[in-house]
Coordinates of C-alpha atoms in Angstrom, one line a residue:
M255 CA 2.2 185.9 136.2
S256 CA 4.5 184.6 138.9
W257 CA 3.1 182.8 142.0
R258 CA 2.6 184.8 145.1
P259 CA 1.5 183.4 148.4
D260 CA -1.8 184.5 149.8
P261 CA -1.3 188.2 150.8
V262 CA -3.7 187.7 153.8
R263 CA -1.2 185.4 155.4
L264 CA 1.6 187.9 155.0
A265 CA -0.1 190.6 157.1
L266 CA 1.6 189.5 160.3
D267 CA 3.6 191.4 162.8
R268 CA 7.3 190.6 163.4
R269 CA 6.7 188.8 166.7
T270 CA 4.3 186.4 165.0
L271 CA 6.8 185.8 162.2
L272 CA 9.6 185.1 164.8
R273 CA 7.4 182.6 166.6
L274 CA 6.5 180.9 163.3
A275 CA 10.1 180.7 162.1
A276 CA 11.3 179.3 165.4
S277 CA 8.6 176.6 165.6
A278 CA 9.0 175.7 161.9
A279 CA 12.8 175.2 162.4
A280 CA 12.4 172.7 165.2
P281 CA 12.6 169.0 164.1
C282 CA 9.4 167.1 164.7
A283 CA 8.9 163.4 165.0
L284 CA 7.3 161.7 162.0
P285 CA 3.7 160.8 162.7
R286 CA 2.2 157.8 161.0
W287 CA -0.3 159.9 159.0
A288 CA 2.4 162.0 157.4
R289 CA 3.7 159.0 155.5
A290 CA 0.9 159.1 153.0
S291 CA -0.5 161.9 151.0
S292 CA -2.2 162.6 147.7
G293 CA 0.0 162.5 144.5
W294 CA 1.4 165.7 142.9
R295 CA 1.4 166.4 139.2
H296 CA 4.5 168.8 139.4
D297 CA 7.8 168.9 141.3
P298 CA 7.3 170.9 144.5
F299 CA 11.1 170.8 145.0
A300 CA 12.0 172.5 141.8
L301 CA 14.4 174.9 143.6
G302 CA 16.5 172.1 145.0
V303 CA 17.8 171.6 148.5
A304 CA 20.6 173.1 150.6
S305 CA 22.3 172.8 154.0
G306 CA 24.2 175.3 156.0
D307 CA 26.1 176.6 159.1
P308 CA 27.5 173.2 160.2
A309 CA 28.2 172.9 163.9
P310 CA 29.9 169.9 165.6
D311 CA 26.5 168.5 166.5
G312 CA 24.2 169.6 163.7
V313 CA 23.4 171.5 160.6
V314 CA 20.5 173.4 158.9
L315 CA 18.6 171.7 156.1
W316 CA 16.6 173.9 153.6
T317 CA 14.1 173.6 150.8
R318 CA 11.2 175.6 149.5
L319 CA 8.0 174.2 148.1
M320 CA 6.9 175.6 144.8
P321 CA 3.2 175.9 143.8
P322 CA 1.4 173.5 141.5
E323 CA 0.8 176.2 138.9
P324 CA 1.4 179.9 138.3
G325 CA -1.0 182.1 140.2
A326 CA -1.9 179.5 142.8
T327 CA -2.0 180.2 146.4
A328 CA -1.5 177.6 149.2
G329 CA -1.8 177.3 152.9
P330 CA 0.7 175.5 155.2
A331 CA 2.0 172.2 154.0
T332 CA 3.7 169.3 155.8
V333 CA 7.1 168.3 154.5
R334 CA 8.9 165.1 155.6
W335 CA 12.7 165.0 155.9
E336 CA 15.2 162.2 156.2
L337 CA 18.9 162.1 157.2
A338 CA 20.9 159.0 156.5
H339 CA 24.4 157.6 156.4
D340 CA 24.0 156.5 152.8
D341 CA 22.5 158.1 149.6
R342 CA 19.9 155.3 149.2
F343 CA 18.5 156.0 152.7
R344 CA 18.8 152.5 153.9
R345 CA 20.5 153.6 157.1
I346 CA 18.4 156.5 158.3
V347 CA 19.8 158.4 161.2
R348 CA 16.9 160.9 161.8
Q349 CA 13.6 161.6 160.2
G350 CA 10.7 163.9 161.0
T351 CA 8.4 166.6 159.6
A352 CA 8.5 170.3 159.1
T353 CA 5.8 172.8 158.2
A354 CA 6.2 175.0 155.1
L355 CA 4.3 178.2 155.9
A356 CA 2.9 180.7 153.4
E357 CA 4.1 183.5 155.7
L358 CA 7.7 182.3 155.1
G359 CA 7.3 181.7 151.4
H360 CA 6.7 178.0 152.0
S361 CA 10.4 177.7 152.9
V362 CA 11.6 175.0 155.2
H363 CA 14.5 175.3 157.7
V364 CA 15.2 172.2 159.8
E365 CA 17.8 172.7 162.5
L366 CA 19.3 169.3 163.4
R367 CA 21.1 168.7 166.7
G368 CA 22.6 165.7 168.4
L369 CA 24.6 164.5 165.3
E370 CA 28.1 163.1 165.3
P371 CA 30.9 165.6 164.8
G372 CA 33.1 165.6 161.7
R373 CA 31.1 163.3 159.5
W374 CA 29.1 163.3 156.2
Y375 CA 25.4 162.7 155.9
F376 CA 22.8 162.5 153.1
Y377 CA 19.4 164.2 153.3
R378 CA 16.2 164.6 151.3
F379 CA 12.7 166.0 151.6
L380 CA 9.4 164.4 150.7
H381 CA 5.9 165.9 150.1
G382 CA 3.1 163.6 149.1
D383 CA 4.6 161.3 146.4
A384 CA 7.3 163.8 145.5
A385 CA 10.9 163.4 146.6
S386 CA 13.5 166.1 146.5
A387 CA 17.0 165.7 145.1
T388 CA 19.4 164.1 147.6
G389 CA 21.8 166.5 149.3
R390 CA 25.1 165.8 151.0
T391 CA 26.1 167.7 154.1
R392 CA 28.4 167.3 157.1
T393 CA 29.0 168.4 160.6
A394 CA 32.0 170.4 161.7
P395 CA 34.8 168.6 163.7
A396 CA 34.5 168.6 167.5
P397 CA 35.8 171.8 169.2
D398 CA 39.0 170.1 170.5
D399 CA 39.6 168.1 167.3
R400 CA 43.0 168.8 165.6
A401 CA 41.3 168.5 162.2
P402 CA 43.9 167.7 159.5
R403 CA 42.2 169.5 156.7
L404 CA 39.5 171.9 155.5
R405 CA 38.6 172.2 151.8
L406 CA 36.9 175.6 151.4
A407 CA 35.2 177.1 148.3
F408 CA 34.5 180.8 148.3
A409 CA 32.5 182.7 145.7
S410 CA 30.3 185.7 145.1
C411 CA 28.4 187.8 142.5
Q412 CA 26.3 185.8 140.1
R413 CA 24.3 188.1 137.9
W414 CA 21.9 186.0 135.8
E415 CA 22.3 187.8 132.5
H416 CA 26.1 188.1 132.5
G417 CA 26.9 184.4 132.4
H418 CA 25.9 180.8 133.0
Y419 CA 27.0 179.1 136.2
A420 CA 29.6 176.7 134.9
A421 CA 31.7 177.8 137.9
W422 CA 29.3 176.0 140.2
A423 CA 29.7 172.8 138.3
D424 CA 33.5 173.1 138.8
V425 CA 33.0 173.6 142.5
C426 CA 31.1 170.3 142.7
R427 CA 34.0 168.5 140.9
H428 CA 36.4 169.7 143.6
A429 CA 34.2 168.3 146.5
P430 CA 34.6 171.1 149.1
D431 CA 33.8 170.5 152.8
L432 CA 32.2 174.0 153.0
V433 CA 31.1 176.7 150.6
L434 CA 31.4 180.4 151.6
F435 CA 29.1 182.7 149.7
L436 CA 30.2 186.3 150.2
G437 CA 27.4 188.3 148.7
D438 CA 25.3 189.3 145.6
Y439 CA 23.5 186.0 145.4
I440 CA 20.8 187.8 143.3
Y441 CA 20.8 191.1 141.4
E442 CA 17.7 193.3 141.8
Y443 CA 17.8 194.7 138.2
A444 CA 15.4 194.0 135.4
S445 CA 17.2 192.6 132.3
P446 CA 18.6 195.2 129.9
A447 CA 16.5 196.0 126.9
D448 CA 19.5 195.3 124.7
A449 CA 20.4 191.6 125.2
S450 CA 23.6 191.8 123.0
G451 CA 26.4 189.9 124.6
L452 CA 24.3 188.5 127.4
A453 CA 24.2 184.8 128.3
R454 CA 20.5 184.9 129.1
V455 CA 17.7 187.3 130.1
H456 CA 14.6 187.1 132.3
A457 CA 11.2 188.8 132.3
L458 CA 11.2 189.9 136.0
R459 CA 10.8 193.6 136.9
H460 CA 13.2 195.5 139.1
A461 CA 12.7 193.9 142.5
R462 CA 10.8 196.2 145.0
T463 CA 8.4 194.0 146.9
L464 CA 8.6 190.7 148.8
A465 CA 6.9 188.9 145.9
D466 CA 9.5 190.4 143.5
F467 CA 12.4 189.2 145.6
R468 CA 10.9 185.8 146.0
D469 CA 10.6 185.5 142.3
R470 CA 14.2 186.6 141.8
Y471 CA 15.5 184.0 144.2
A472 CA 13.4 181.4 142.5
L473 CA 14.9 182.4 139.2
H474 CA 18.5 182.0 140.4
R475 CA 17.8 178.8 142.3
S476 CA 16.2 177.2 139.1
D477 CA 19.8 176.9 137.7
L478 CA 20.8 173.3 137.9
A479 CA 24.5 173.9 138.4
L480 CA 23.8 176.2 141.4
Q481 CA 21.4 173.6 142.8
S482 CA 24.1 170.9 142.5
A483 CA 26.6 173.1 144.4
H484 CA 24.0 173.6 147.2
A485 CA 23.4 169.9 147.3
A486 CA 27.1 169.0 147.3
A487 CA 28.2 170.5 150.7
P488 CA 27.0 172.8 153.5
W489 CA 27.1 176.6 152.8
A490 CA 27.8 179.6 155.0
V491 CA 26.3 182.7 153.5
T492 CA 26.4 186.4 153.9
W493 CA 25.1 189.2 151.7
D494 CA 26.3 192.4 149.9
D495 CA 24.2 195.2 148.3
H496 CA 22.4 193.6 145.4
E497 CA 20.3 191.4 147.7
V498 CA 18.6 194.7 148.4
E499 CA 19.7 197.7 146.3
N500 CA 22.9 198.7 144.6
D501 CA 25.2 200.7 146.9
Y502 CA 22.8 200.8 149.9
A503 CA 24.5 201.4 153.2
G504 CA 22.8 200.7 156.5
T505 CA 19.5 202.4 156.4
A506 CA 20.5 204.6 153.5
G507 CA 19.2 203.7 150.0
R508 CA 18.4 205.6 146.8
E509 CA 14.8 206.0 147.9
P510 CA 14.3 209.6 148.9
D511 CA 11.7 208.5 151.5
P512 CA 13.5 206.6 154.4
A513 CA 10.2 204.9 155.3
A514 CA 9.8 203.5 151.8
F515 CA 13.4 202.2 151.8
A516 CA 12.8 200.5 155.2
V517 CA 9.8 198.6 153.7
L518 CA 12.0 197.6 150.7
R519 CA 14.8 196.5 152.9
D520 CA 12.5 194.5 155.2
A521 CA 11.1 192.7 152.1
A522 CA 14.6 191.9 150.8
Y523 CA 15.8 190.7 154.2
Q524 CA 12.8 188.4 154.6
A525 CA 13.3 186.9 151.1
F526 CA 17.0 186.3 151.9
Y527 CA 16.2 184.4 155.0
E528 CA 13.5 182.4 153.2
H529 CA 16.0 181.2 150.6
M530 CA 19.1 180.6 152.6
P531 CA 20.0 177.7 155.0
L532 CA 20.1 180.0 158.0
R533 CA 19.1 179.3 161.6
A534 CA 16.1 180.9 163.2
A535 CA 18.5 182.5 165.6
A536 CA 19.4 184.9 162.7
L537 CA 15.9 186.3 163.3
Q538 CA 15.6 185.9 167.0
A539 CA 18.8 187.7 167.7
S540 CA 17.9 190.7 165.5
G541 CA 14.2 191.0 166.4
G542 CA 12.7 190.3 163.0
F543 CA 13.1 191.0 159.3
G544 CA 14.0 194.6 159.9
S545 CA 17.4 193.2 160.5
L546 CA 19.2 189.8 160.4
Q547 CA 22.0 188.6 162.6
L548 CA 24.4 187.5 159.9
Y549 CA 27.8 188.1 161.4
R550 CA 28.7 185.0 163.2
R551 CA 31.6 182.5 163.8
L552 CA 32.0 179.0 162.5
A553 CA 34.8 176.8 164.0
W554 CA 36.4 173.8 162.2
G555 CA 37.8 172.1 165.2
R556 CA 41.1 173.7 166.2
L557 CA 42.2 174.1 162.6
A558 CA 40.3 177.2 161.7
R559 CA 37.7 179.7 162.9
L560 CA 35.7 181.7 160.4
H561 CA 34.5 185.1 161.2
L562 CA 31.7 185.7 158.7
L563 CA 31.0 189.5 158.5
D564 CA 28.1 191.7 157.4
A565 CA 29.5 194.8 155.7
R566 CA 26.1 196.3 154.6
Q567 CA 23.6 196.3 157.3
F568 CA 25.5 198.5 159.9
R569 CA 27.9 200.5 157.8
S570 CA 28.0 204.3 157.7
R571 CA 26.8 206.0 154.6
Q572 CA 29.5 206.3 151.9
A573 CA 31.5 209.5 152.2
C574 CA 30.3 212.6 150.2
R575 CA 27.4 210.6 148.7
A576 CA 24.7 212.8 147.3
P577 CA 21.1 212.1 148.6
G578 CA 19.3 209.7 146.3
G579 CA 22.6 208.9 144.5
G580 CA 25.0 206.0 144.5
A581 CA 28.6 205.7 145.8
D582 CA 31.2 207.4 143.7
A583 CA 35.0 207.9 143.7
V584 CA 36.2 211.0 145.3
R585 CA 39.4 213.0 145.8
P586 CA 40.5 212.7 149.5
D587 CA 41.4 216.4 149.6
A588 CA 37.9 217.3 148.5
C589 CA 36.0 215.0 150.8
A590 CA 36.9 215.5 154.5
E591 CA 34.2 213.1 155.5
L592 CA 36.3 210.2 154.1
A593 CA 38.8 210.4 157.0
D594 CA 36.1 210.8 159.7
P595 CA 37.2 208.3 162.4
S596 CA 33.6 207.9 163.6
R597 CA 32.6 206.2 160.3
S598 CA 32.5 202.4 160.3
F599 CA 32.4 199.8 157.6
L600 CA 31.0 197.2 159.9
G601 CA 29.3 199.2 162.6
M602 CA 31.1 199.7 165.9
Q603 CA 29.4 196.8 167.7
Q604 CA 30.5 194.4 165.0
E605 CA 34.0 195.9 165.1
R606 CA 34.2 195.1 168.8
W607 CA 32.8 191.6 168.2
L608 CA 35.5 190.9 165.6
D609 CA 38.3 192.3 167.8
A610 CA 37.1 190.0 170.7
G611 CA 37.0 187.0 168.3
L612 CA 40.6 187.6 167.1
A613 CA 41.7 187.8 170.7
E614 CA 40.1 184.4 171.3
D615 CA 41.8 183.0 168.2
A616 CA 45.1 184.0 169.8
G617 CA 44.2 182.3 173.0
R618 CA 43.8 185.6 174.9
G619 CA 40.0 185.6 175.4
G620 CA 39.6 182.2 177.1
D621 CA 41.2 178.8 176.9
A622 CA 44.6 179.3 175.4
G623 CA 44.6 175.6 174.4
M624 CA 41.7 176.2 172.1
A625 CA 43.2 178.9 170.0
A626 CA 42.6 178.7 166.3
H627 CA 45.4 177.7 163.9
W628 CA 43.9 179.9 161.1
S629 CA 41.7 183.0 161.7
V630 CA 39.6 183.5 158.6
I631 CA 37.9 186.9 158.1
A632 CA 35.3 186.3 155.5
Q633 CA 33.7 189.5 154.2
Q634 CA 32.3 191.2 151.2
T635 CA 35.0 193.1 149.2
L636 CA 38.6 194.0 148.8
F637 CA 40.2 194.9 152.1
S638 CA 43.7 196.1 150.9
P639 CA 44.1 199.7 149.8
R640 CA 44.4 200.6 146.1
R641 CA 46.1 203.8 145.1
T642 CA 44.9 204.8 141.7
P643 CA 46.6 206.7 138.8
S644 CA 43.9 209.4 139.0
G645 CA 44.2 209.9 142.7
R646 CA 40.5 209.3 143.2
Q647 CA 39.4 207.0 146.0
G648 CA 36.5 204.6 145.8
T649 CA 33.9 205.0 148.6
D650 CA 32.0 201.7 148.6
S651 CA 34.8 199.4 149.7
W652 CA 37.2 199.6 152.6
D653 CA 39.0 202.4 150.7
G654 CA 36.0 204.5 151.6
Y655 CA 36.5 203.8 155.3
P656 CA 40.2 204.2 156.0
A657 CA 39.9 204.8 159.7
A658 CA 37.8 201.6 160.1
R659 CA 40.4 199.7 158.1
D660 CA 43.2 201.0 160.3
R661 CA 41.3 199.9 163.4
L662 CA 41.0 196.3 162.0
L663 CA 44.7 196.3 161.1
A664 CA 45.5 197.4 164.6
S665 CA 43.3 194.6 166.0
I666 CA 45.1 192.0 163.9
A667 CA 48.5 193.4 165.0
D668 CA 47.6 193.7 168.7
R669 CA 45.7 190.4 169.1
S670 CA 48.2 188.5 166.9
P671 CA 46.3 185.4 165.9
R672 CA 48.6 182.7 164.7
N673 CA 47.6 183.1 161.0
T674 CA 45.1 185.6 159.6
V675 CA 43.6 185.3 156.1
L676 CA 41.0 187.6 154.6
L677 CA 38.6 186.5 152.0
G678 CA 36.4 188.8 149.9
G679 CA 34.4 189.3 146.7
D680 CA 32.2 192.1 145.3
I681 CA 34.6 193.7 142.8
H682 CA 34.4 190.9 140.1
Q683 CA 38.1 190.7 140.0
N684 CA 40.8 188.4 141.4
Y685 CA 43.2 190.1 143.8
V686 CA 45.9 188.5 145.9
C687 CA 47.5 190.8 148.4
E688 CA 49.9 191.1 151.3
V689 CA 47.9 192.8 154.1
R690 CA 50.3 195.4 155.5
A691 CA 50.2 197.6 158.6
P692 CA 49.5 201.3 157.7
G693 CA 52.4 203.2 156.2
Q694 CA 54.5 202.9 153.1
D695 CA 56.8 200.2 154.6
G696 CA 54.3 198.5 157.0
A697 CA 54.9 195.0 158.2
V698 CA 53.0 192.2 156.6
L699 CA 50.2 191.2 159.0
A700 CA 48.0 188.8 157.0
S701 CA 47.1 187.4 153.6
E702 CA 44.2 188.4 151.4
F703 CA 42.4 186.6 148.6
C704 CA 39.6 188.6 146.9
G705 CA 37.8 186.4 144.5
T706 CA 36.3 187.2 141.1
S707 CA 32.6 186.7 140.3
I708 CA 30.7 183.6 139.4
S709 CA 29.3 185.4 136.4
S710 CA 29.1 189.2 136.9
R711 CA 31.2 191.4 134.6
A712 CA 34.0 193.5 136.0
G713 CA 33.2 196.9 134.5
T714 CA 36.9 197.7 134.0
T715 CA 39.8 196.7 131.7
Q716 CA 42.8 194.6 132.4
E717 CA 45.0 197.6 131.2
R718 CA 43.6 199.8 134.0
V719 CA 44.0 197.1 136.5
D720 CA 47.6 196.5 135.5
A721 CA 48.3 200.2 135.9
L722 CA 46.8 200.2 139.3
A723 CA 48.8 197.1 140.4
R724 CA 52.0 198.9 139.5
L725 CA 51.2 201.6 142.0
N726 CA 50.5 199.1 144.8
P727 CA 53.4 196.7 145.5
H728 CA 51.4 194.8 148.1
V729 CA 49.2 193.6 145.2
L730 CA 50.7 190.2 144.0
L731 CA 48.0 189.5 141.4
A732 CA 45.1 191.5 139.9
R733 CA 42.9 190.2 137.1
S734 CA 39.6 191.7 135.9
D735 CA 39.0 189.7 132.8
L736 CA 38.0 186.2 134.2
R737 CA 35.0 184.8 136.1
G738 CA 35.2 182.0 138.5
W739 CA 35.7 181.1 142.2
G740 CA 38.4 180.3 144.8
L741 CA 39.4 177.0 146.4
A742 CA 41.3 176.9 149.7
D743 CA 42.9 173.8 151.0
V744 CA 43.8 174.3 154.6
T745 CA 46.1 172.2 156.8
P746 CA 48.0 173.0 160.0
Q747 CA 51.2 173.5 157.9
R748 CA 49.9 175.7 155.0
W749 CA 47.0 177.4 153.4
T750 CA 46.8 176.9 149.6
T751 CA 44.5 179.0 147.4
V752 CA 43.7 178.0 143.9
L753 CA 42.0 180.6 141.7
R754 CA 39.7 178.7 139.3
T755 CA 38.4 180.5 136.2
V756 CA 35.7 179.8 133.6
D757 CA 36.8 179.5 130.0
D758 CA 33.6 181.0 128.5
P759 CA 30.9 182.4 130.8
L760 CA 28.4 182.5 127.9
R761 CA 28.4 178.6 127.8
P762 CA 26.7 176.6 130.4
D763 CA 29.0 173.7 129.8
S764 CA 32.2 175.7 129.8
G765 CA 35.4 174.2 131.0
C766 CA 37.4 175.7 133.8
S767 CA 41.1 176.0 134.5
T768 CA 43.5 177.3 137.2
L769 CA 44.6 180.9 136.9
A770 CA 47.1 180.8 139.8
R771 CA 48.1 179.0 143.0
F772 CA 49.3 180.8 146.1
V773 CA 50.4 179.4 149.5
V774 CA 50.6 180.8 153.0
E775 CA 53.0 179.0 155.3
D776 CA 52.1 178.5 158.9
G777 CA 53.6 181.3 161.0
R778 CA 54.7 183.4 157.9
P779 CA 52.1 186.1 157.0
G780 CA 51.7 186.9 153.4
P781 CA 51.0 184.7 150.3
S782 CA 53.5 183.5 147.8
R783 CA 53.1 181.9 144.4
D784 CA 53.3 178.1 144.4

């Protein structure tokens, strides 16, 4: 039986949860009594540590306490934290306490402020006689800093059964400044009855409740390679569908009762917040676990600005989707809804927010001297269109929202940021594309790198992908047969993307290699092979 916090403590309204989350995130001074506590006979920090959303003056530190034994319940617990210049904690910069609440799954979110910009720190948590692993994090450069470099890892889609997480060990070896996770951190499914060809299985049921989702995150976070990647650098995270339910869109799921799906979604959203290094503002801006404010911007001095999007919570239902069913491919001439201009992939409010951000990047929305050198649109899936040999159109990606895609293309063209790069995931395939204006001979506006999965299988063949690429000249690379991640080295002169792939996803100690290297030169939209 998996551990579940006391259900009495979960019966709280959203206002109370917001208050608790905000108070728990505020750093507290370390009282003398907190330095001593009774010994523990287990590791309360078995899920590791993490940090996230670096700002010039601070960062979020995360952990979650685990129970002493299965089936145990626990009340609030005091956790100590330390931030230092060195990994032996001889030069401590800040220290304090935080409260791990049962109402929030005994997760801890410490929001630090007042730190120096553009520098690395070490951190750890302590509870009783137990100490967590040491994490390494950093702050972003100052807003006016002409930062010379950003090393950015981007990844998505890590189904437990489909592969081990050797890709995360490879991420650690490349020492990124920041990790972008673009969705499908967990998968809600139970393990298949037939385990043939799988790397590993689990005994958890299909996730439907808050306890189920907590158990699923605990499973994924038990992986040591993933823990190491969280401890190696700060992360910025968003989600896709499997954090809730396959193919869900906005408030539409497979559950025939909308009220029942709302309960499921609330539980999934709460578990996501509990297990990610997110600020309490993600709750406060949205009003609770019925929604989370995940689309946001992160600046890396004047070198880059990242627009991290949420392409699930506010999107319109997929075109011609049957009630209670999933998304499917359709023929455009048989699905008039596909071209409906009122449909949005991001929601109209987020569309306007992104348009305003691109204008700011170009120096049109404020101080022209603070314009971003690189505008990064980090979102969930493949943005570029894919004509298919069958003529059928997918409905769960941007292809299913052509009017919304055209609006974003118009925004990029009209606002004209200096350099625009789109990052994506979801499809478990590597794609490198020239992002073109609408039309057969549209001008190249931007570059796109859609990464493959950490472990999840592609569900297609390379032969089919090759046939598709031949119909789409803007596609420069398309590979469906390899798992891995993407590394971007960003300087004022060029953006270099290296696609890293796992040799054997069924081996936890698999080696990794480089599939391809592409560059984008400053002021010249579109990638080219290096």
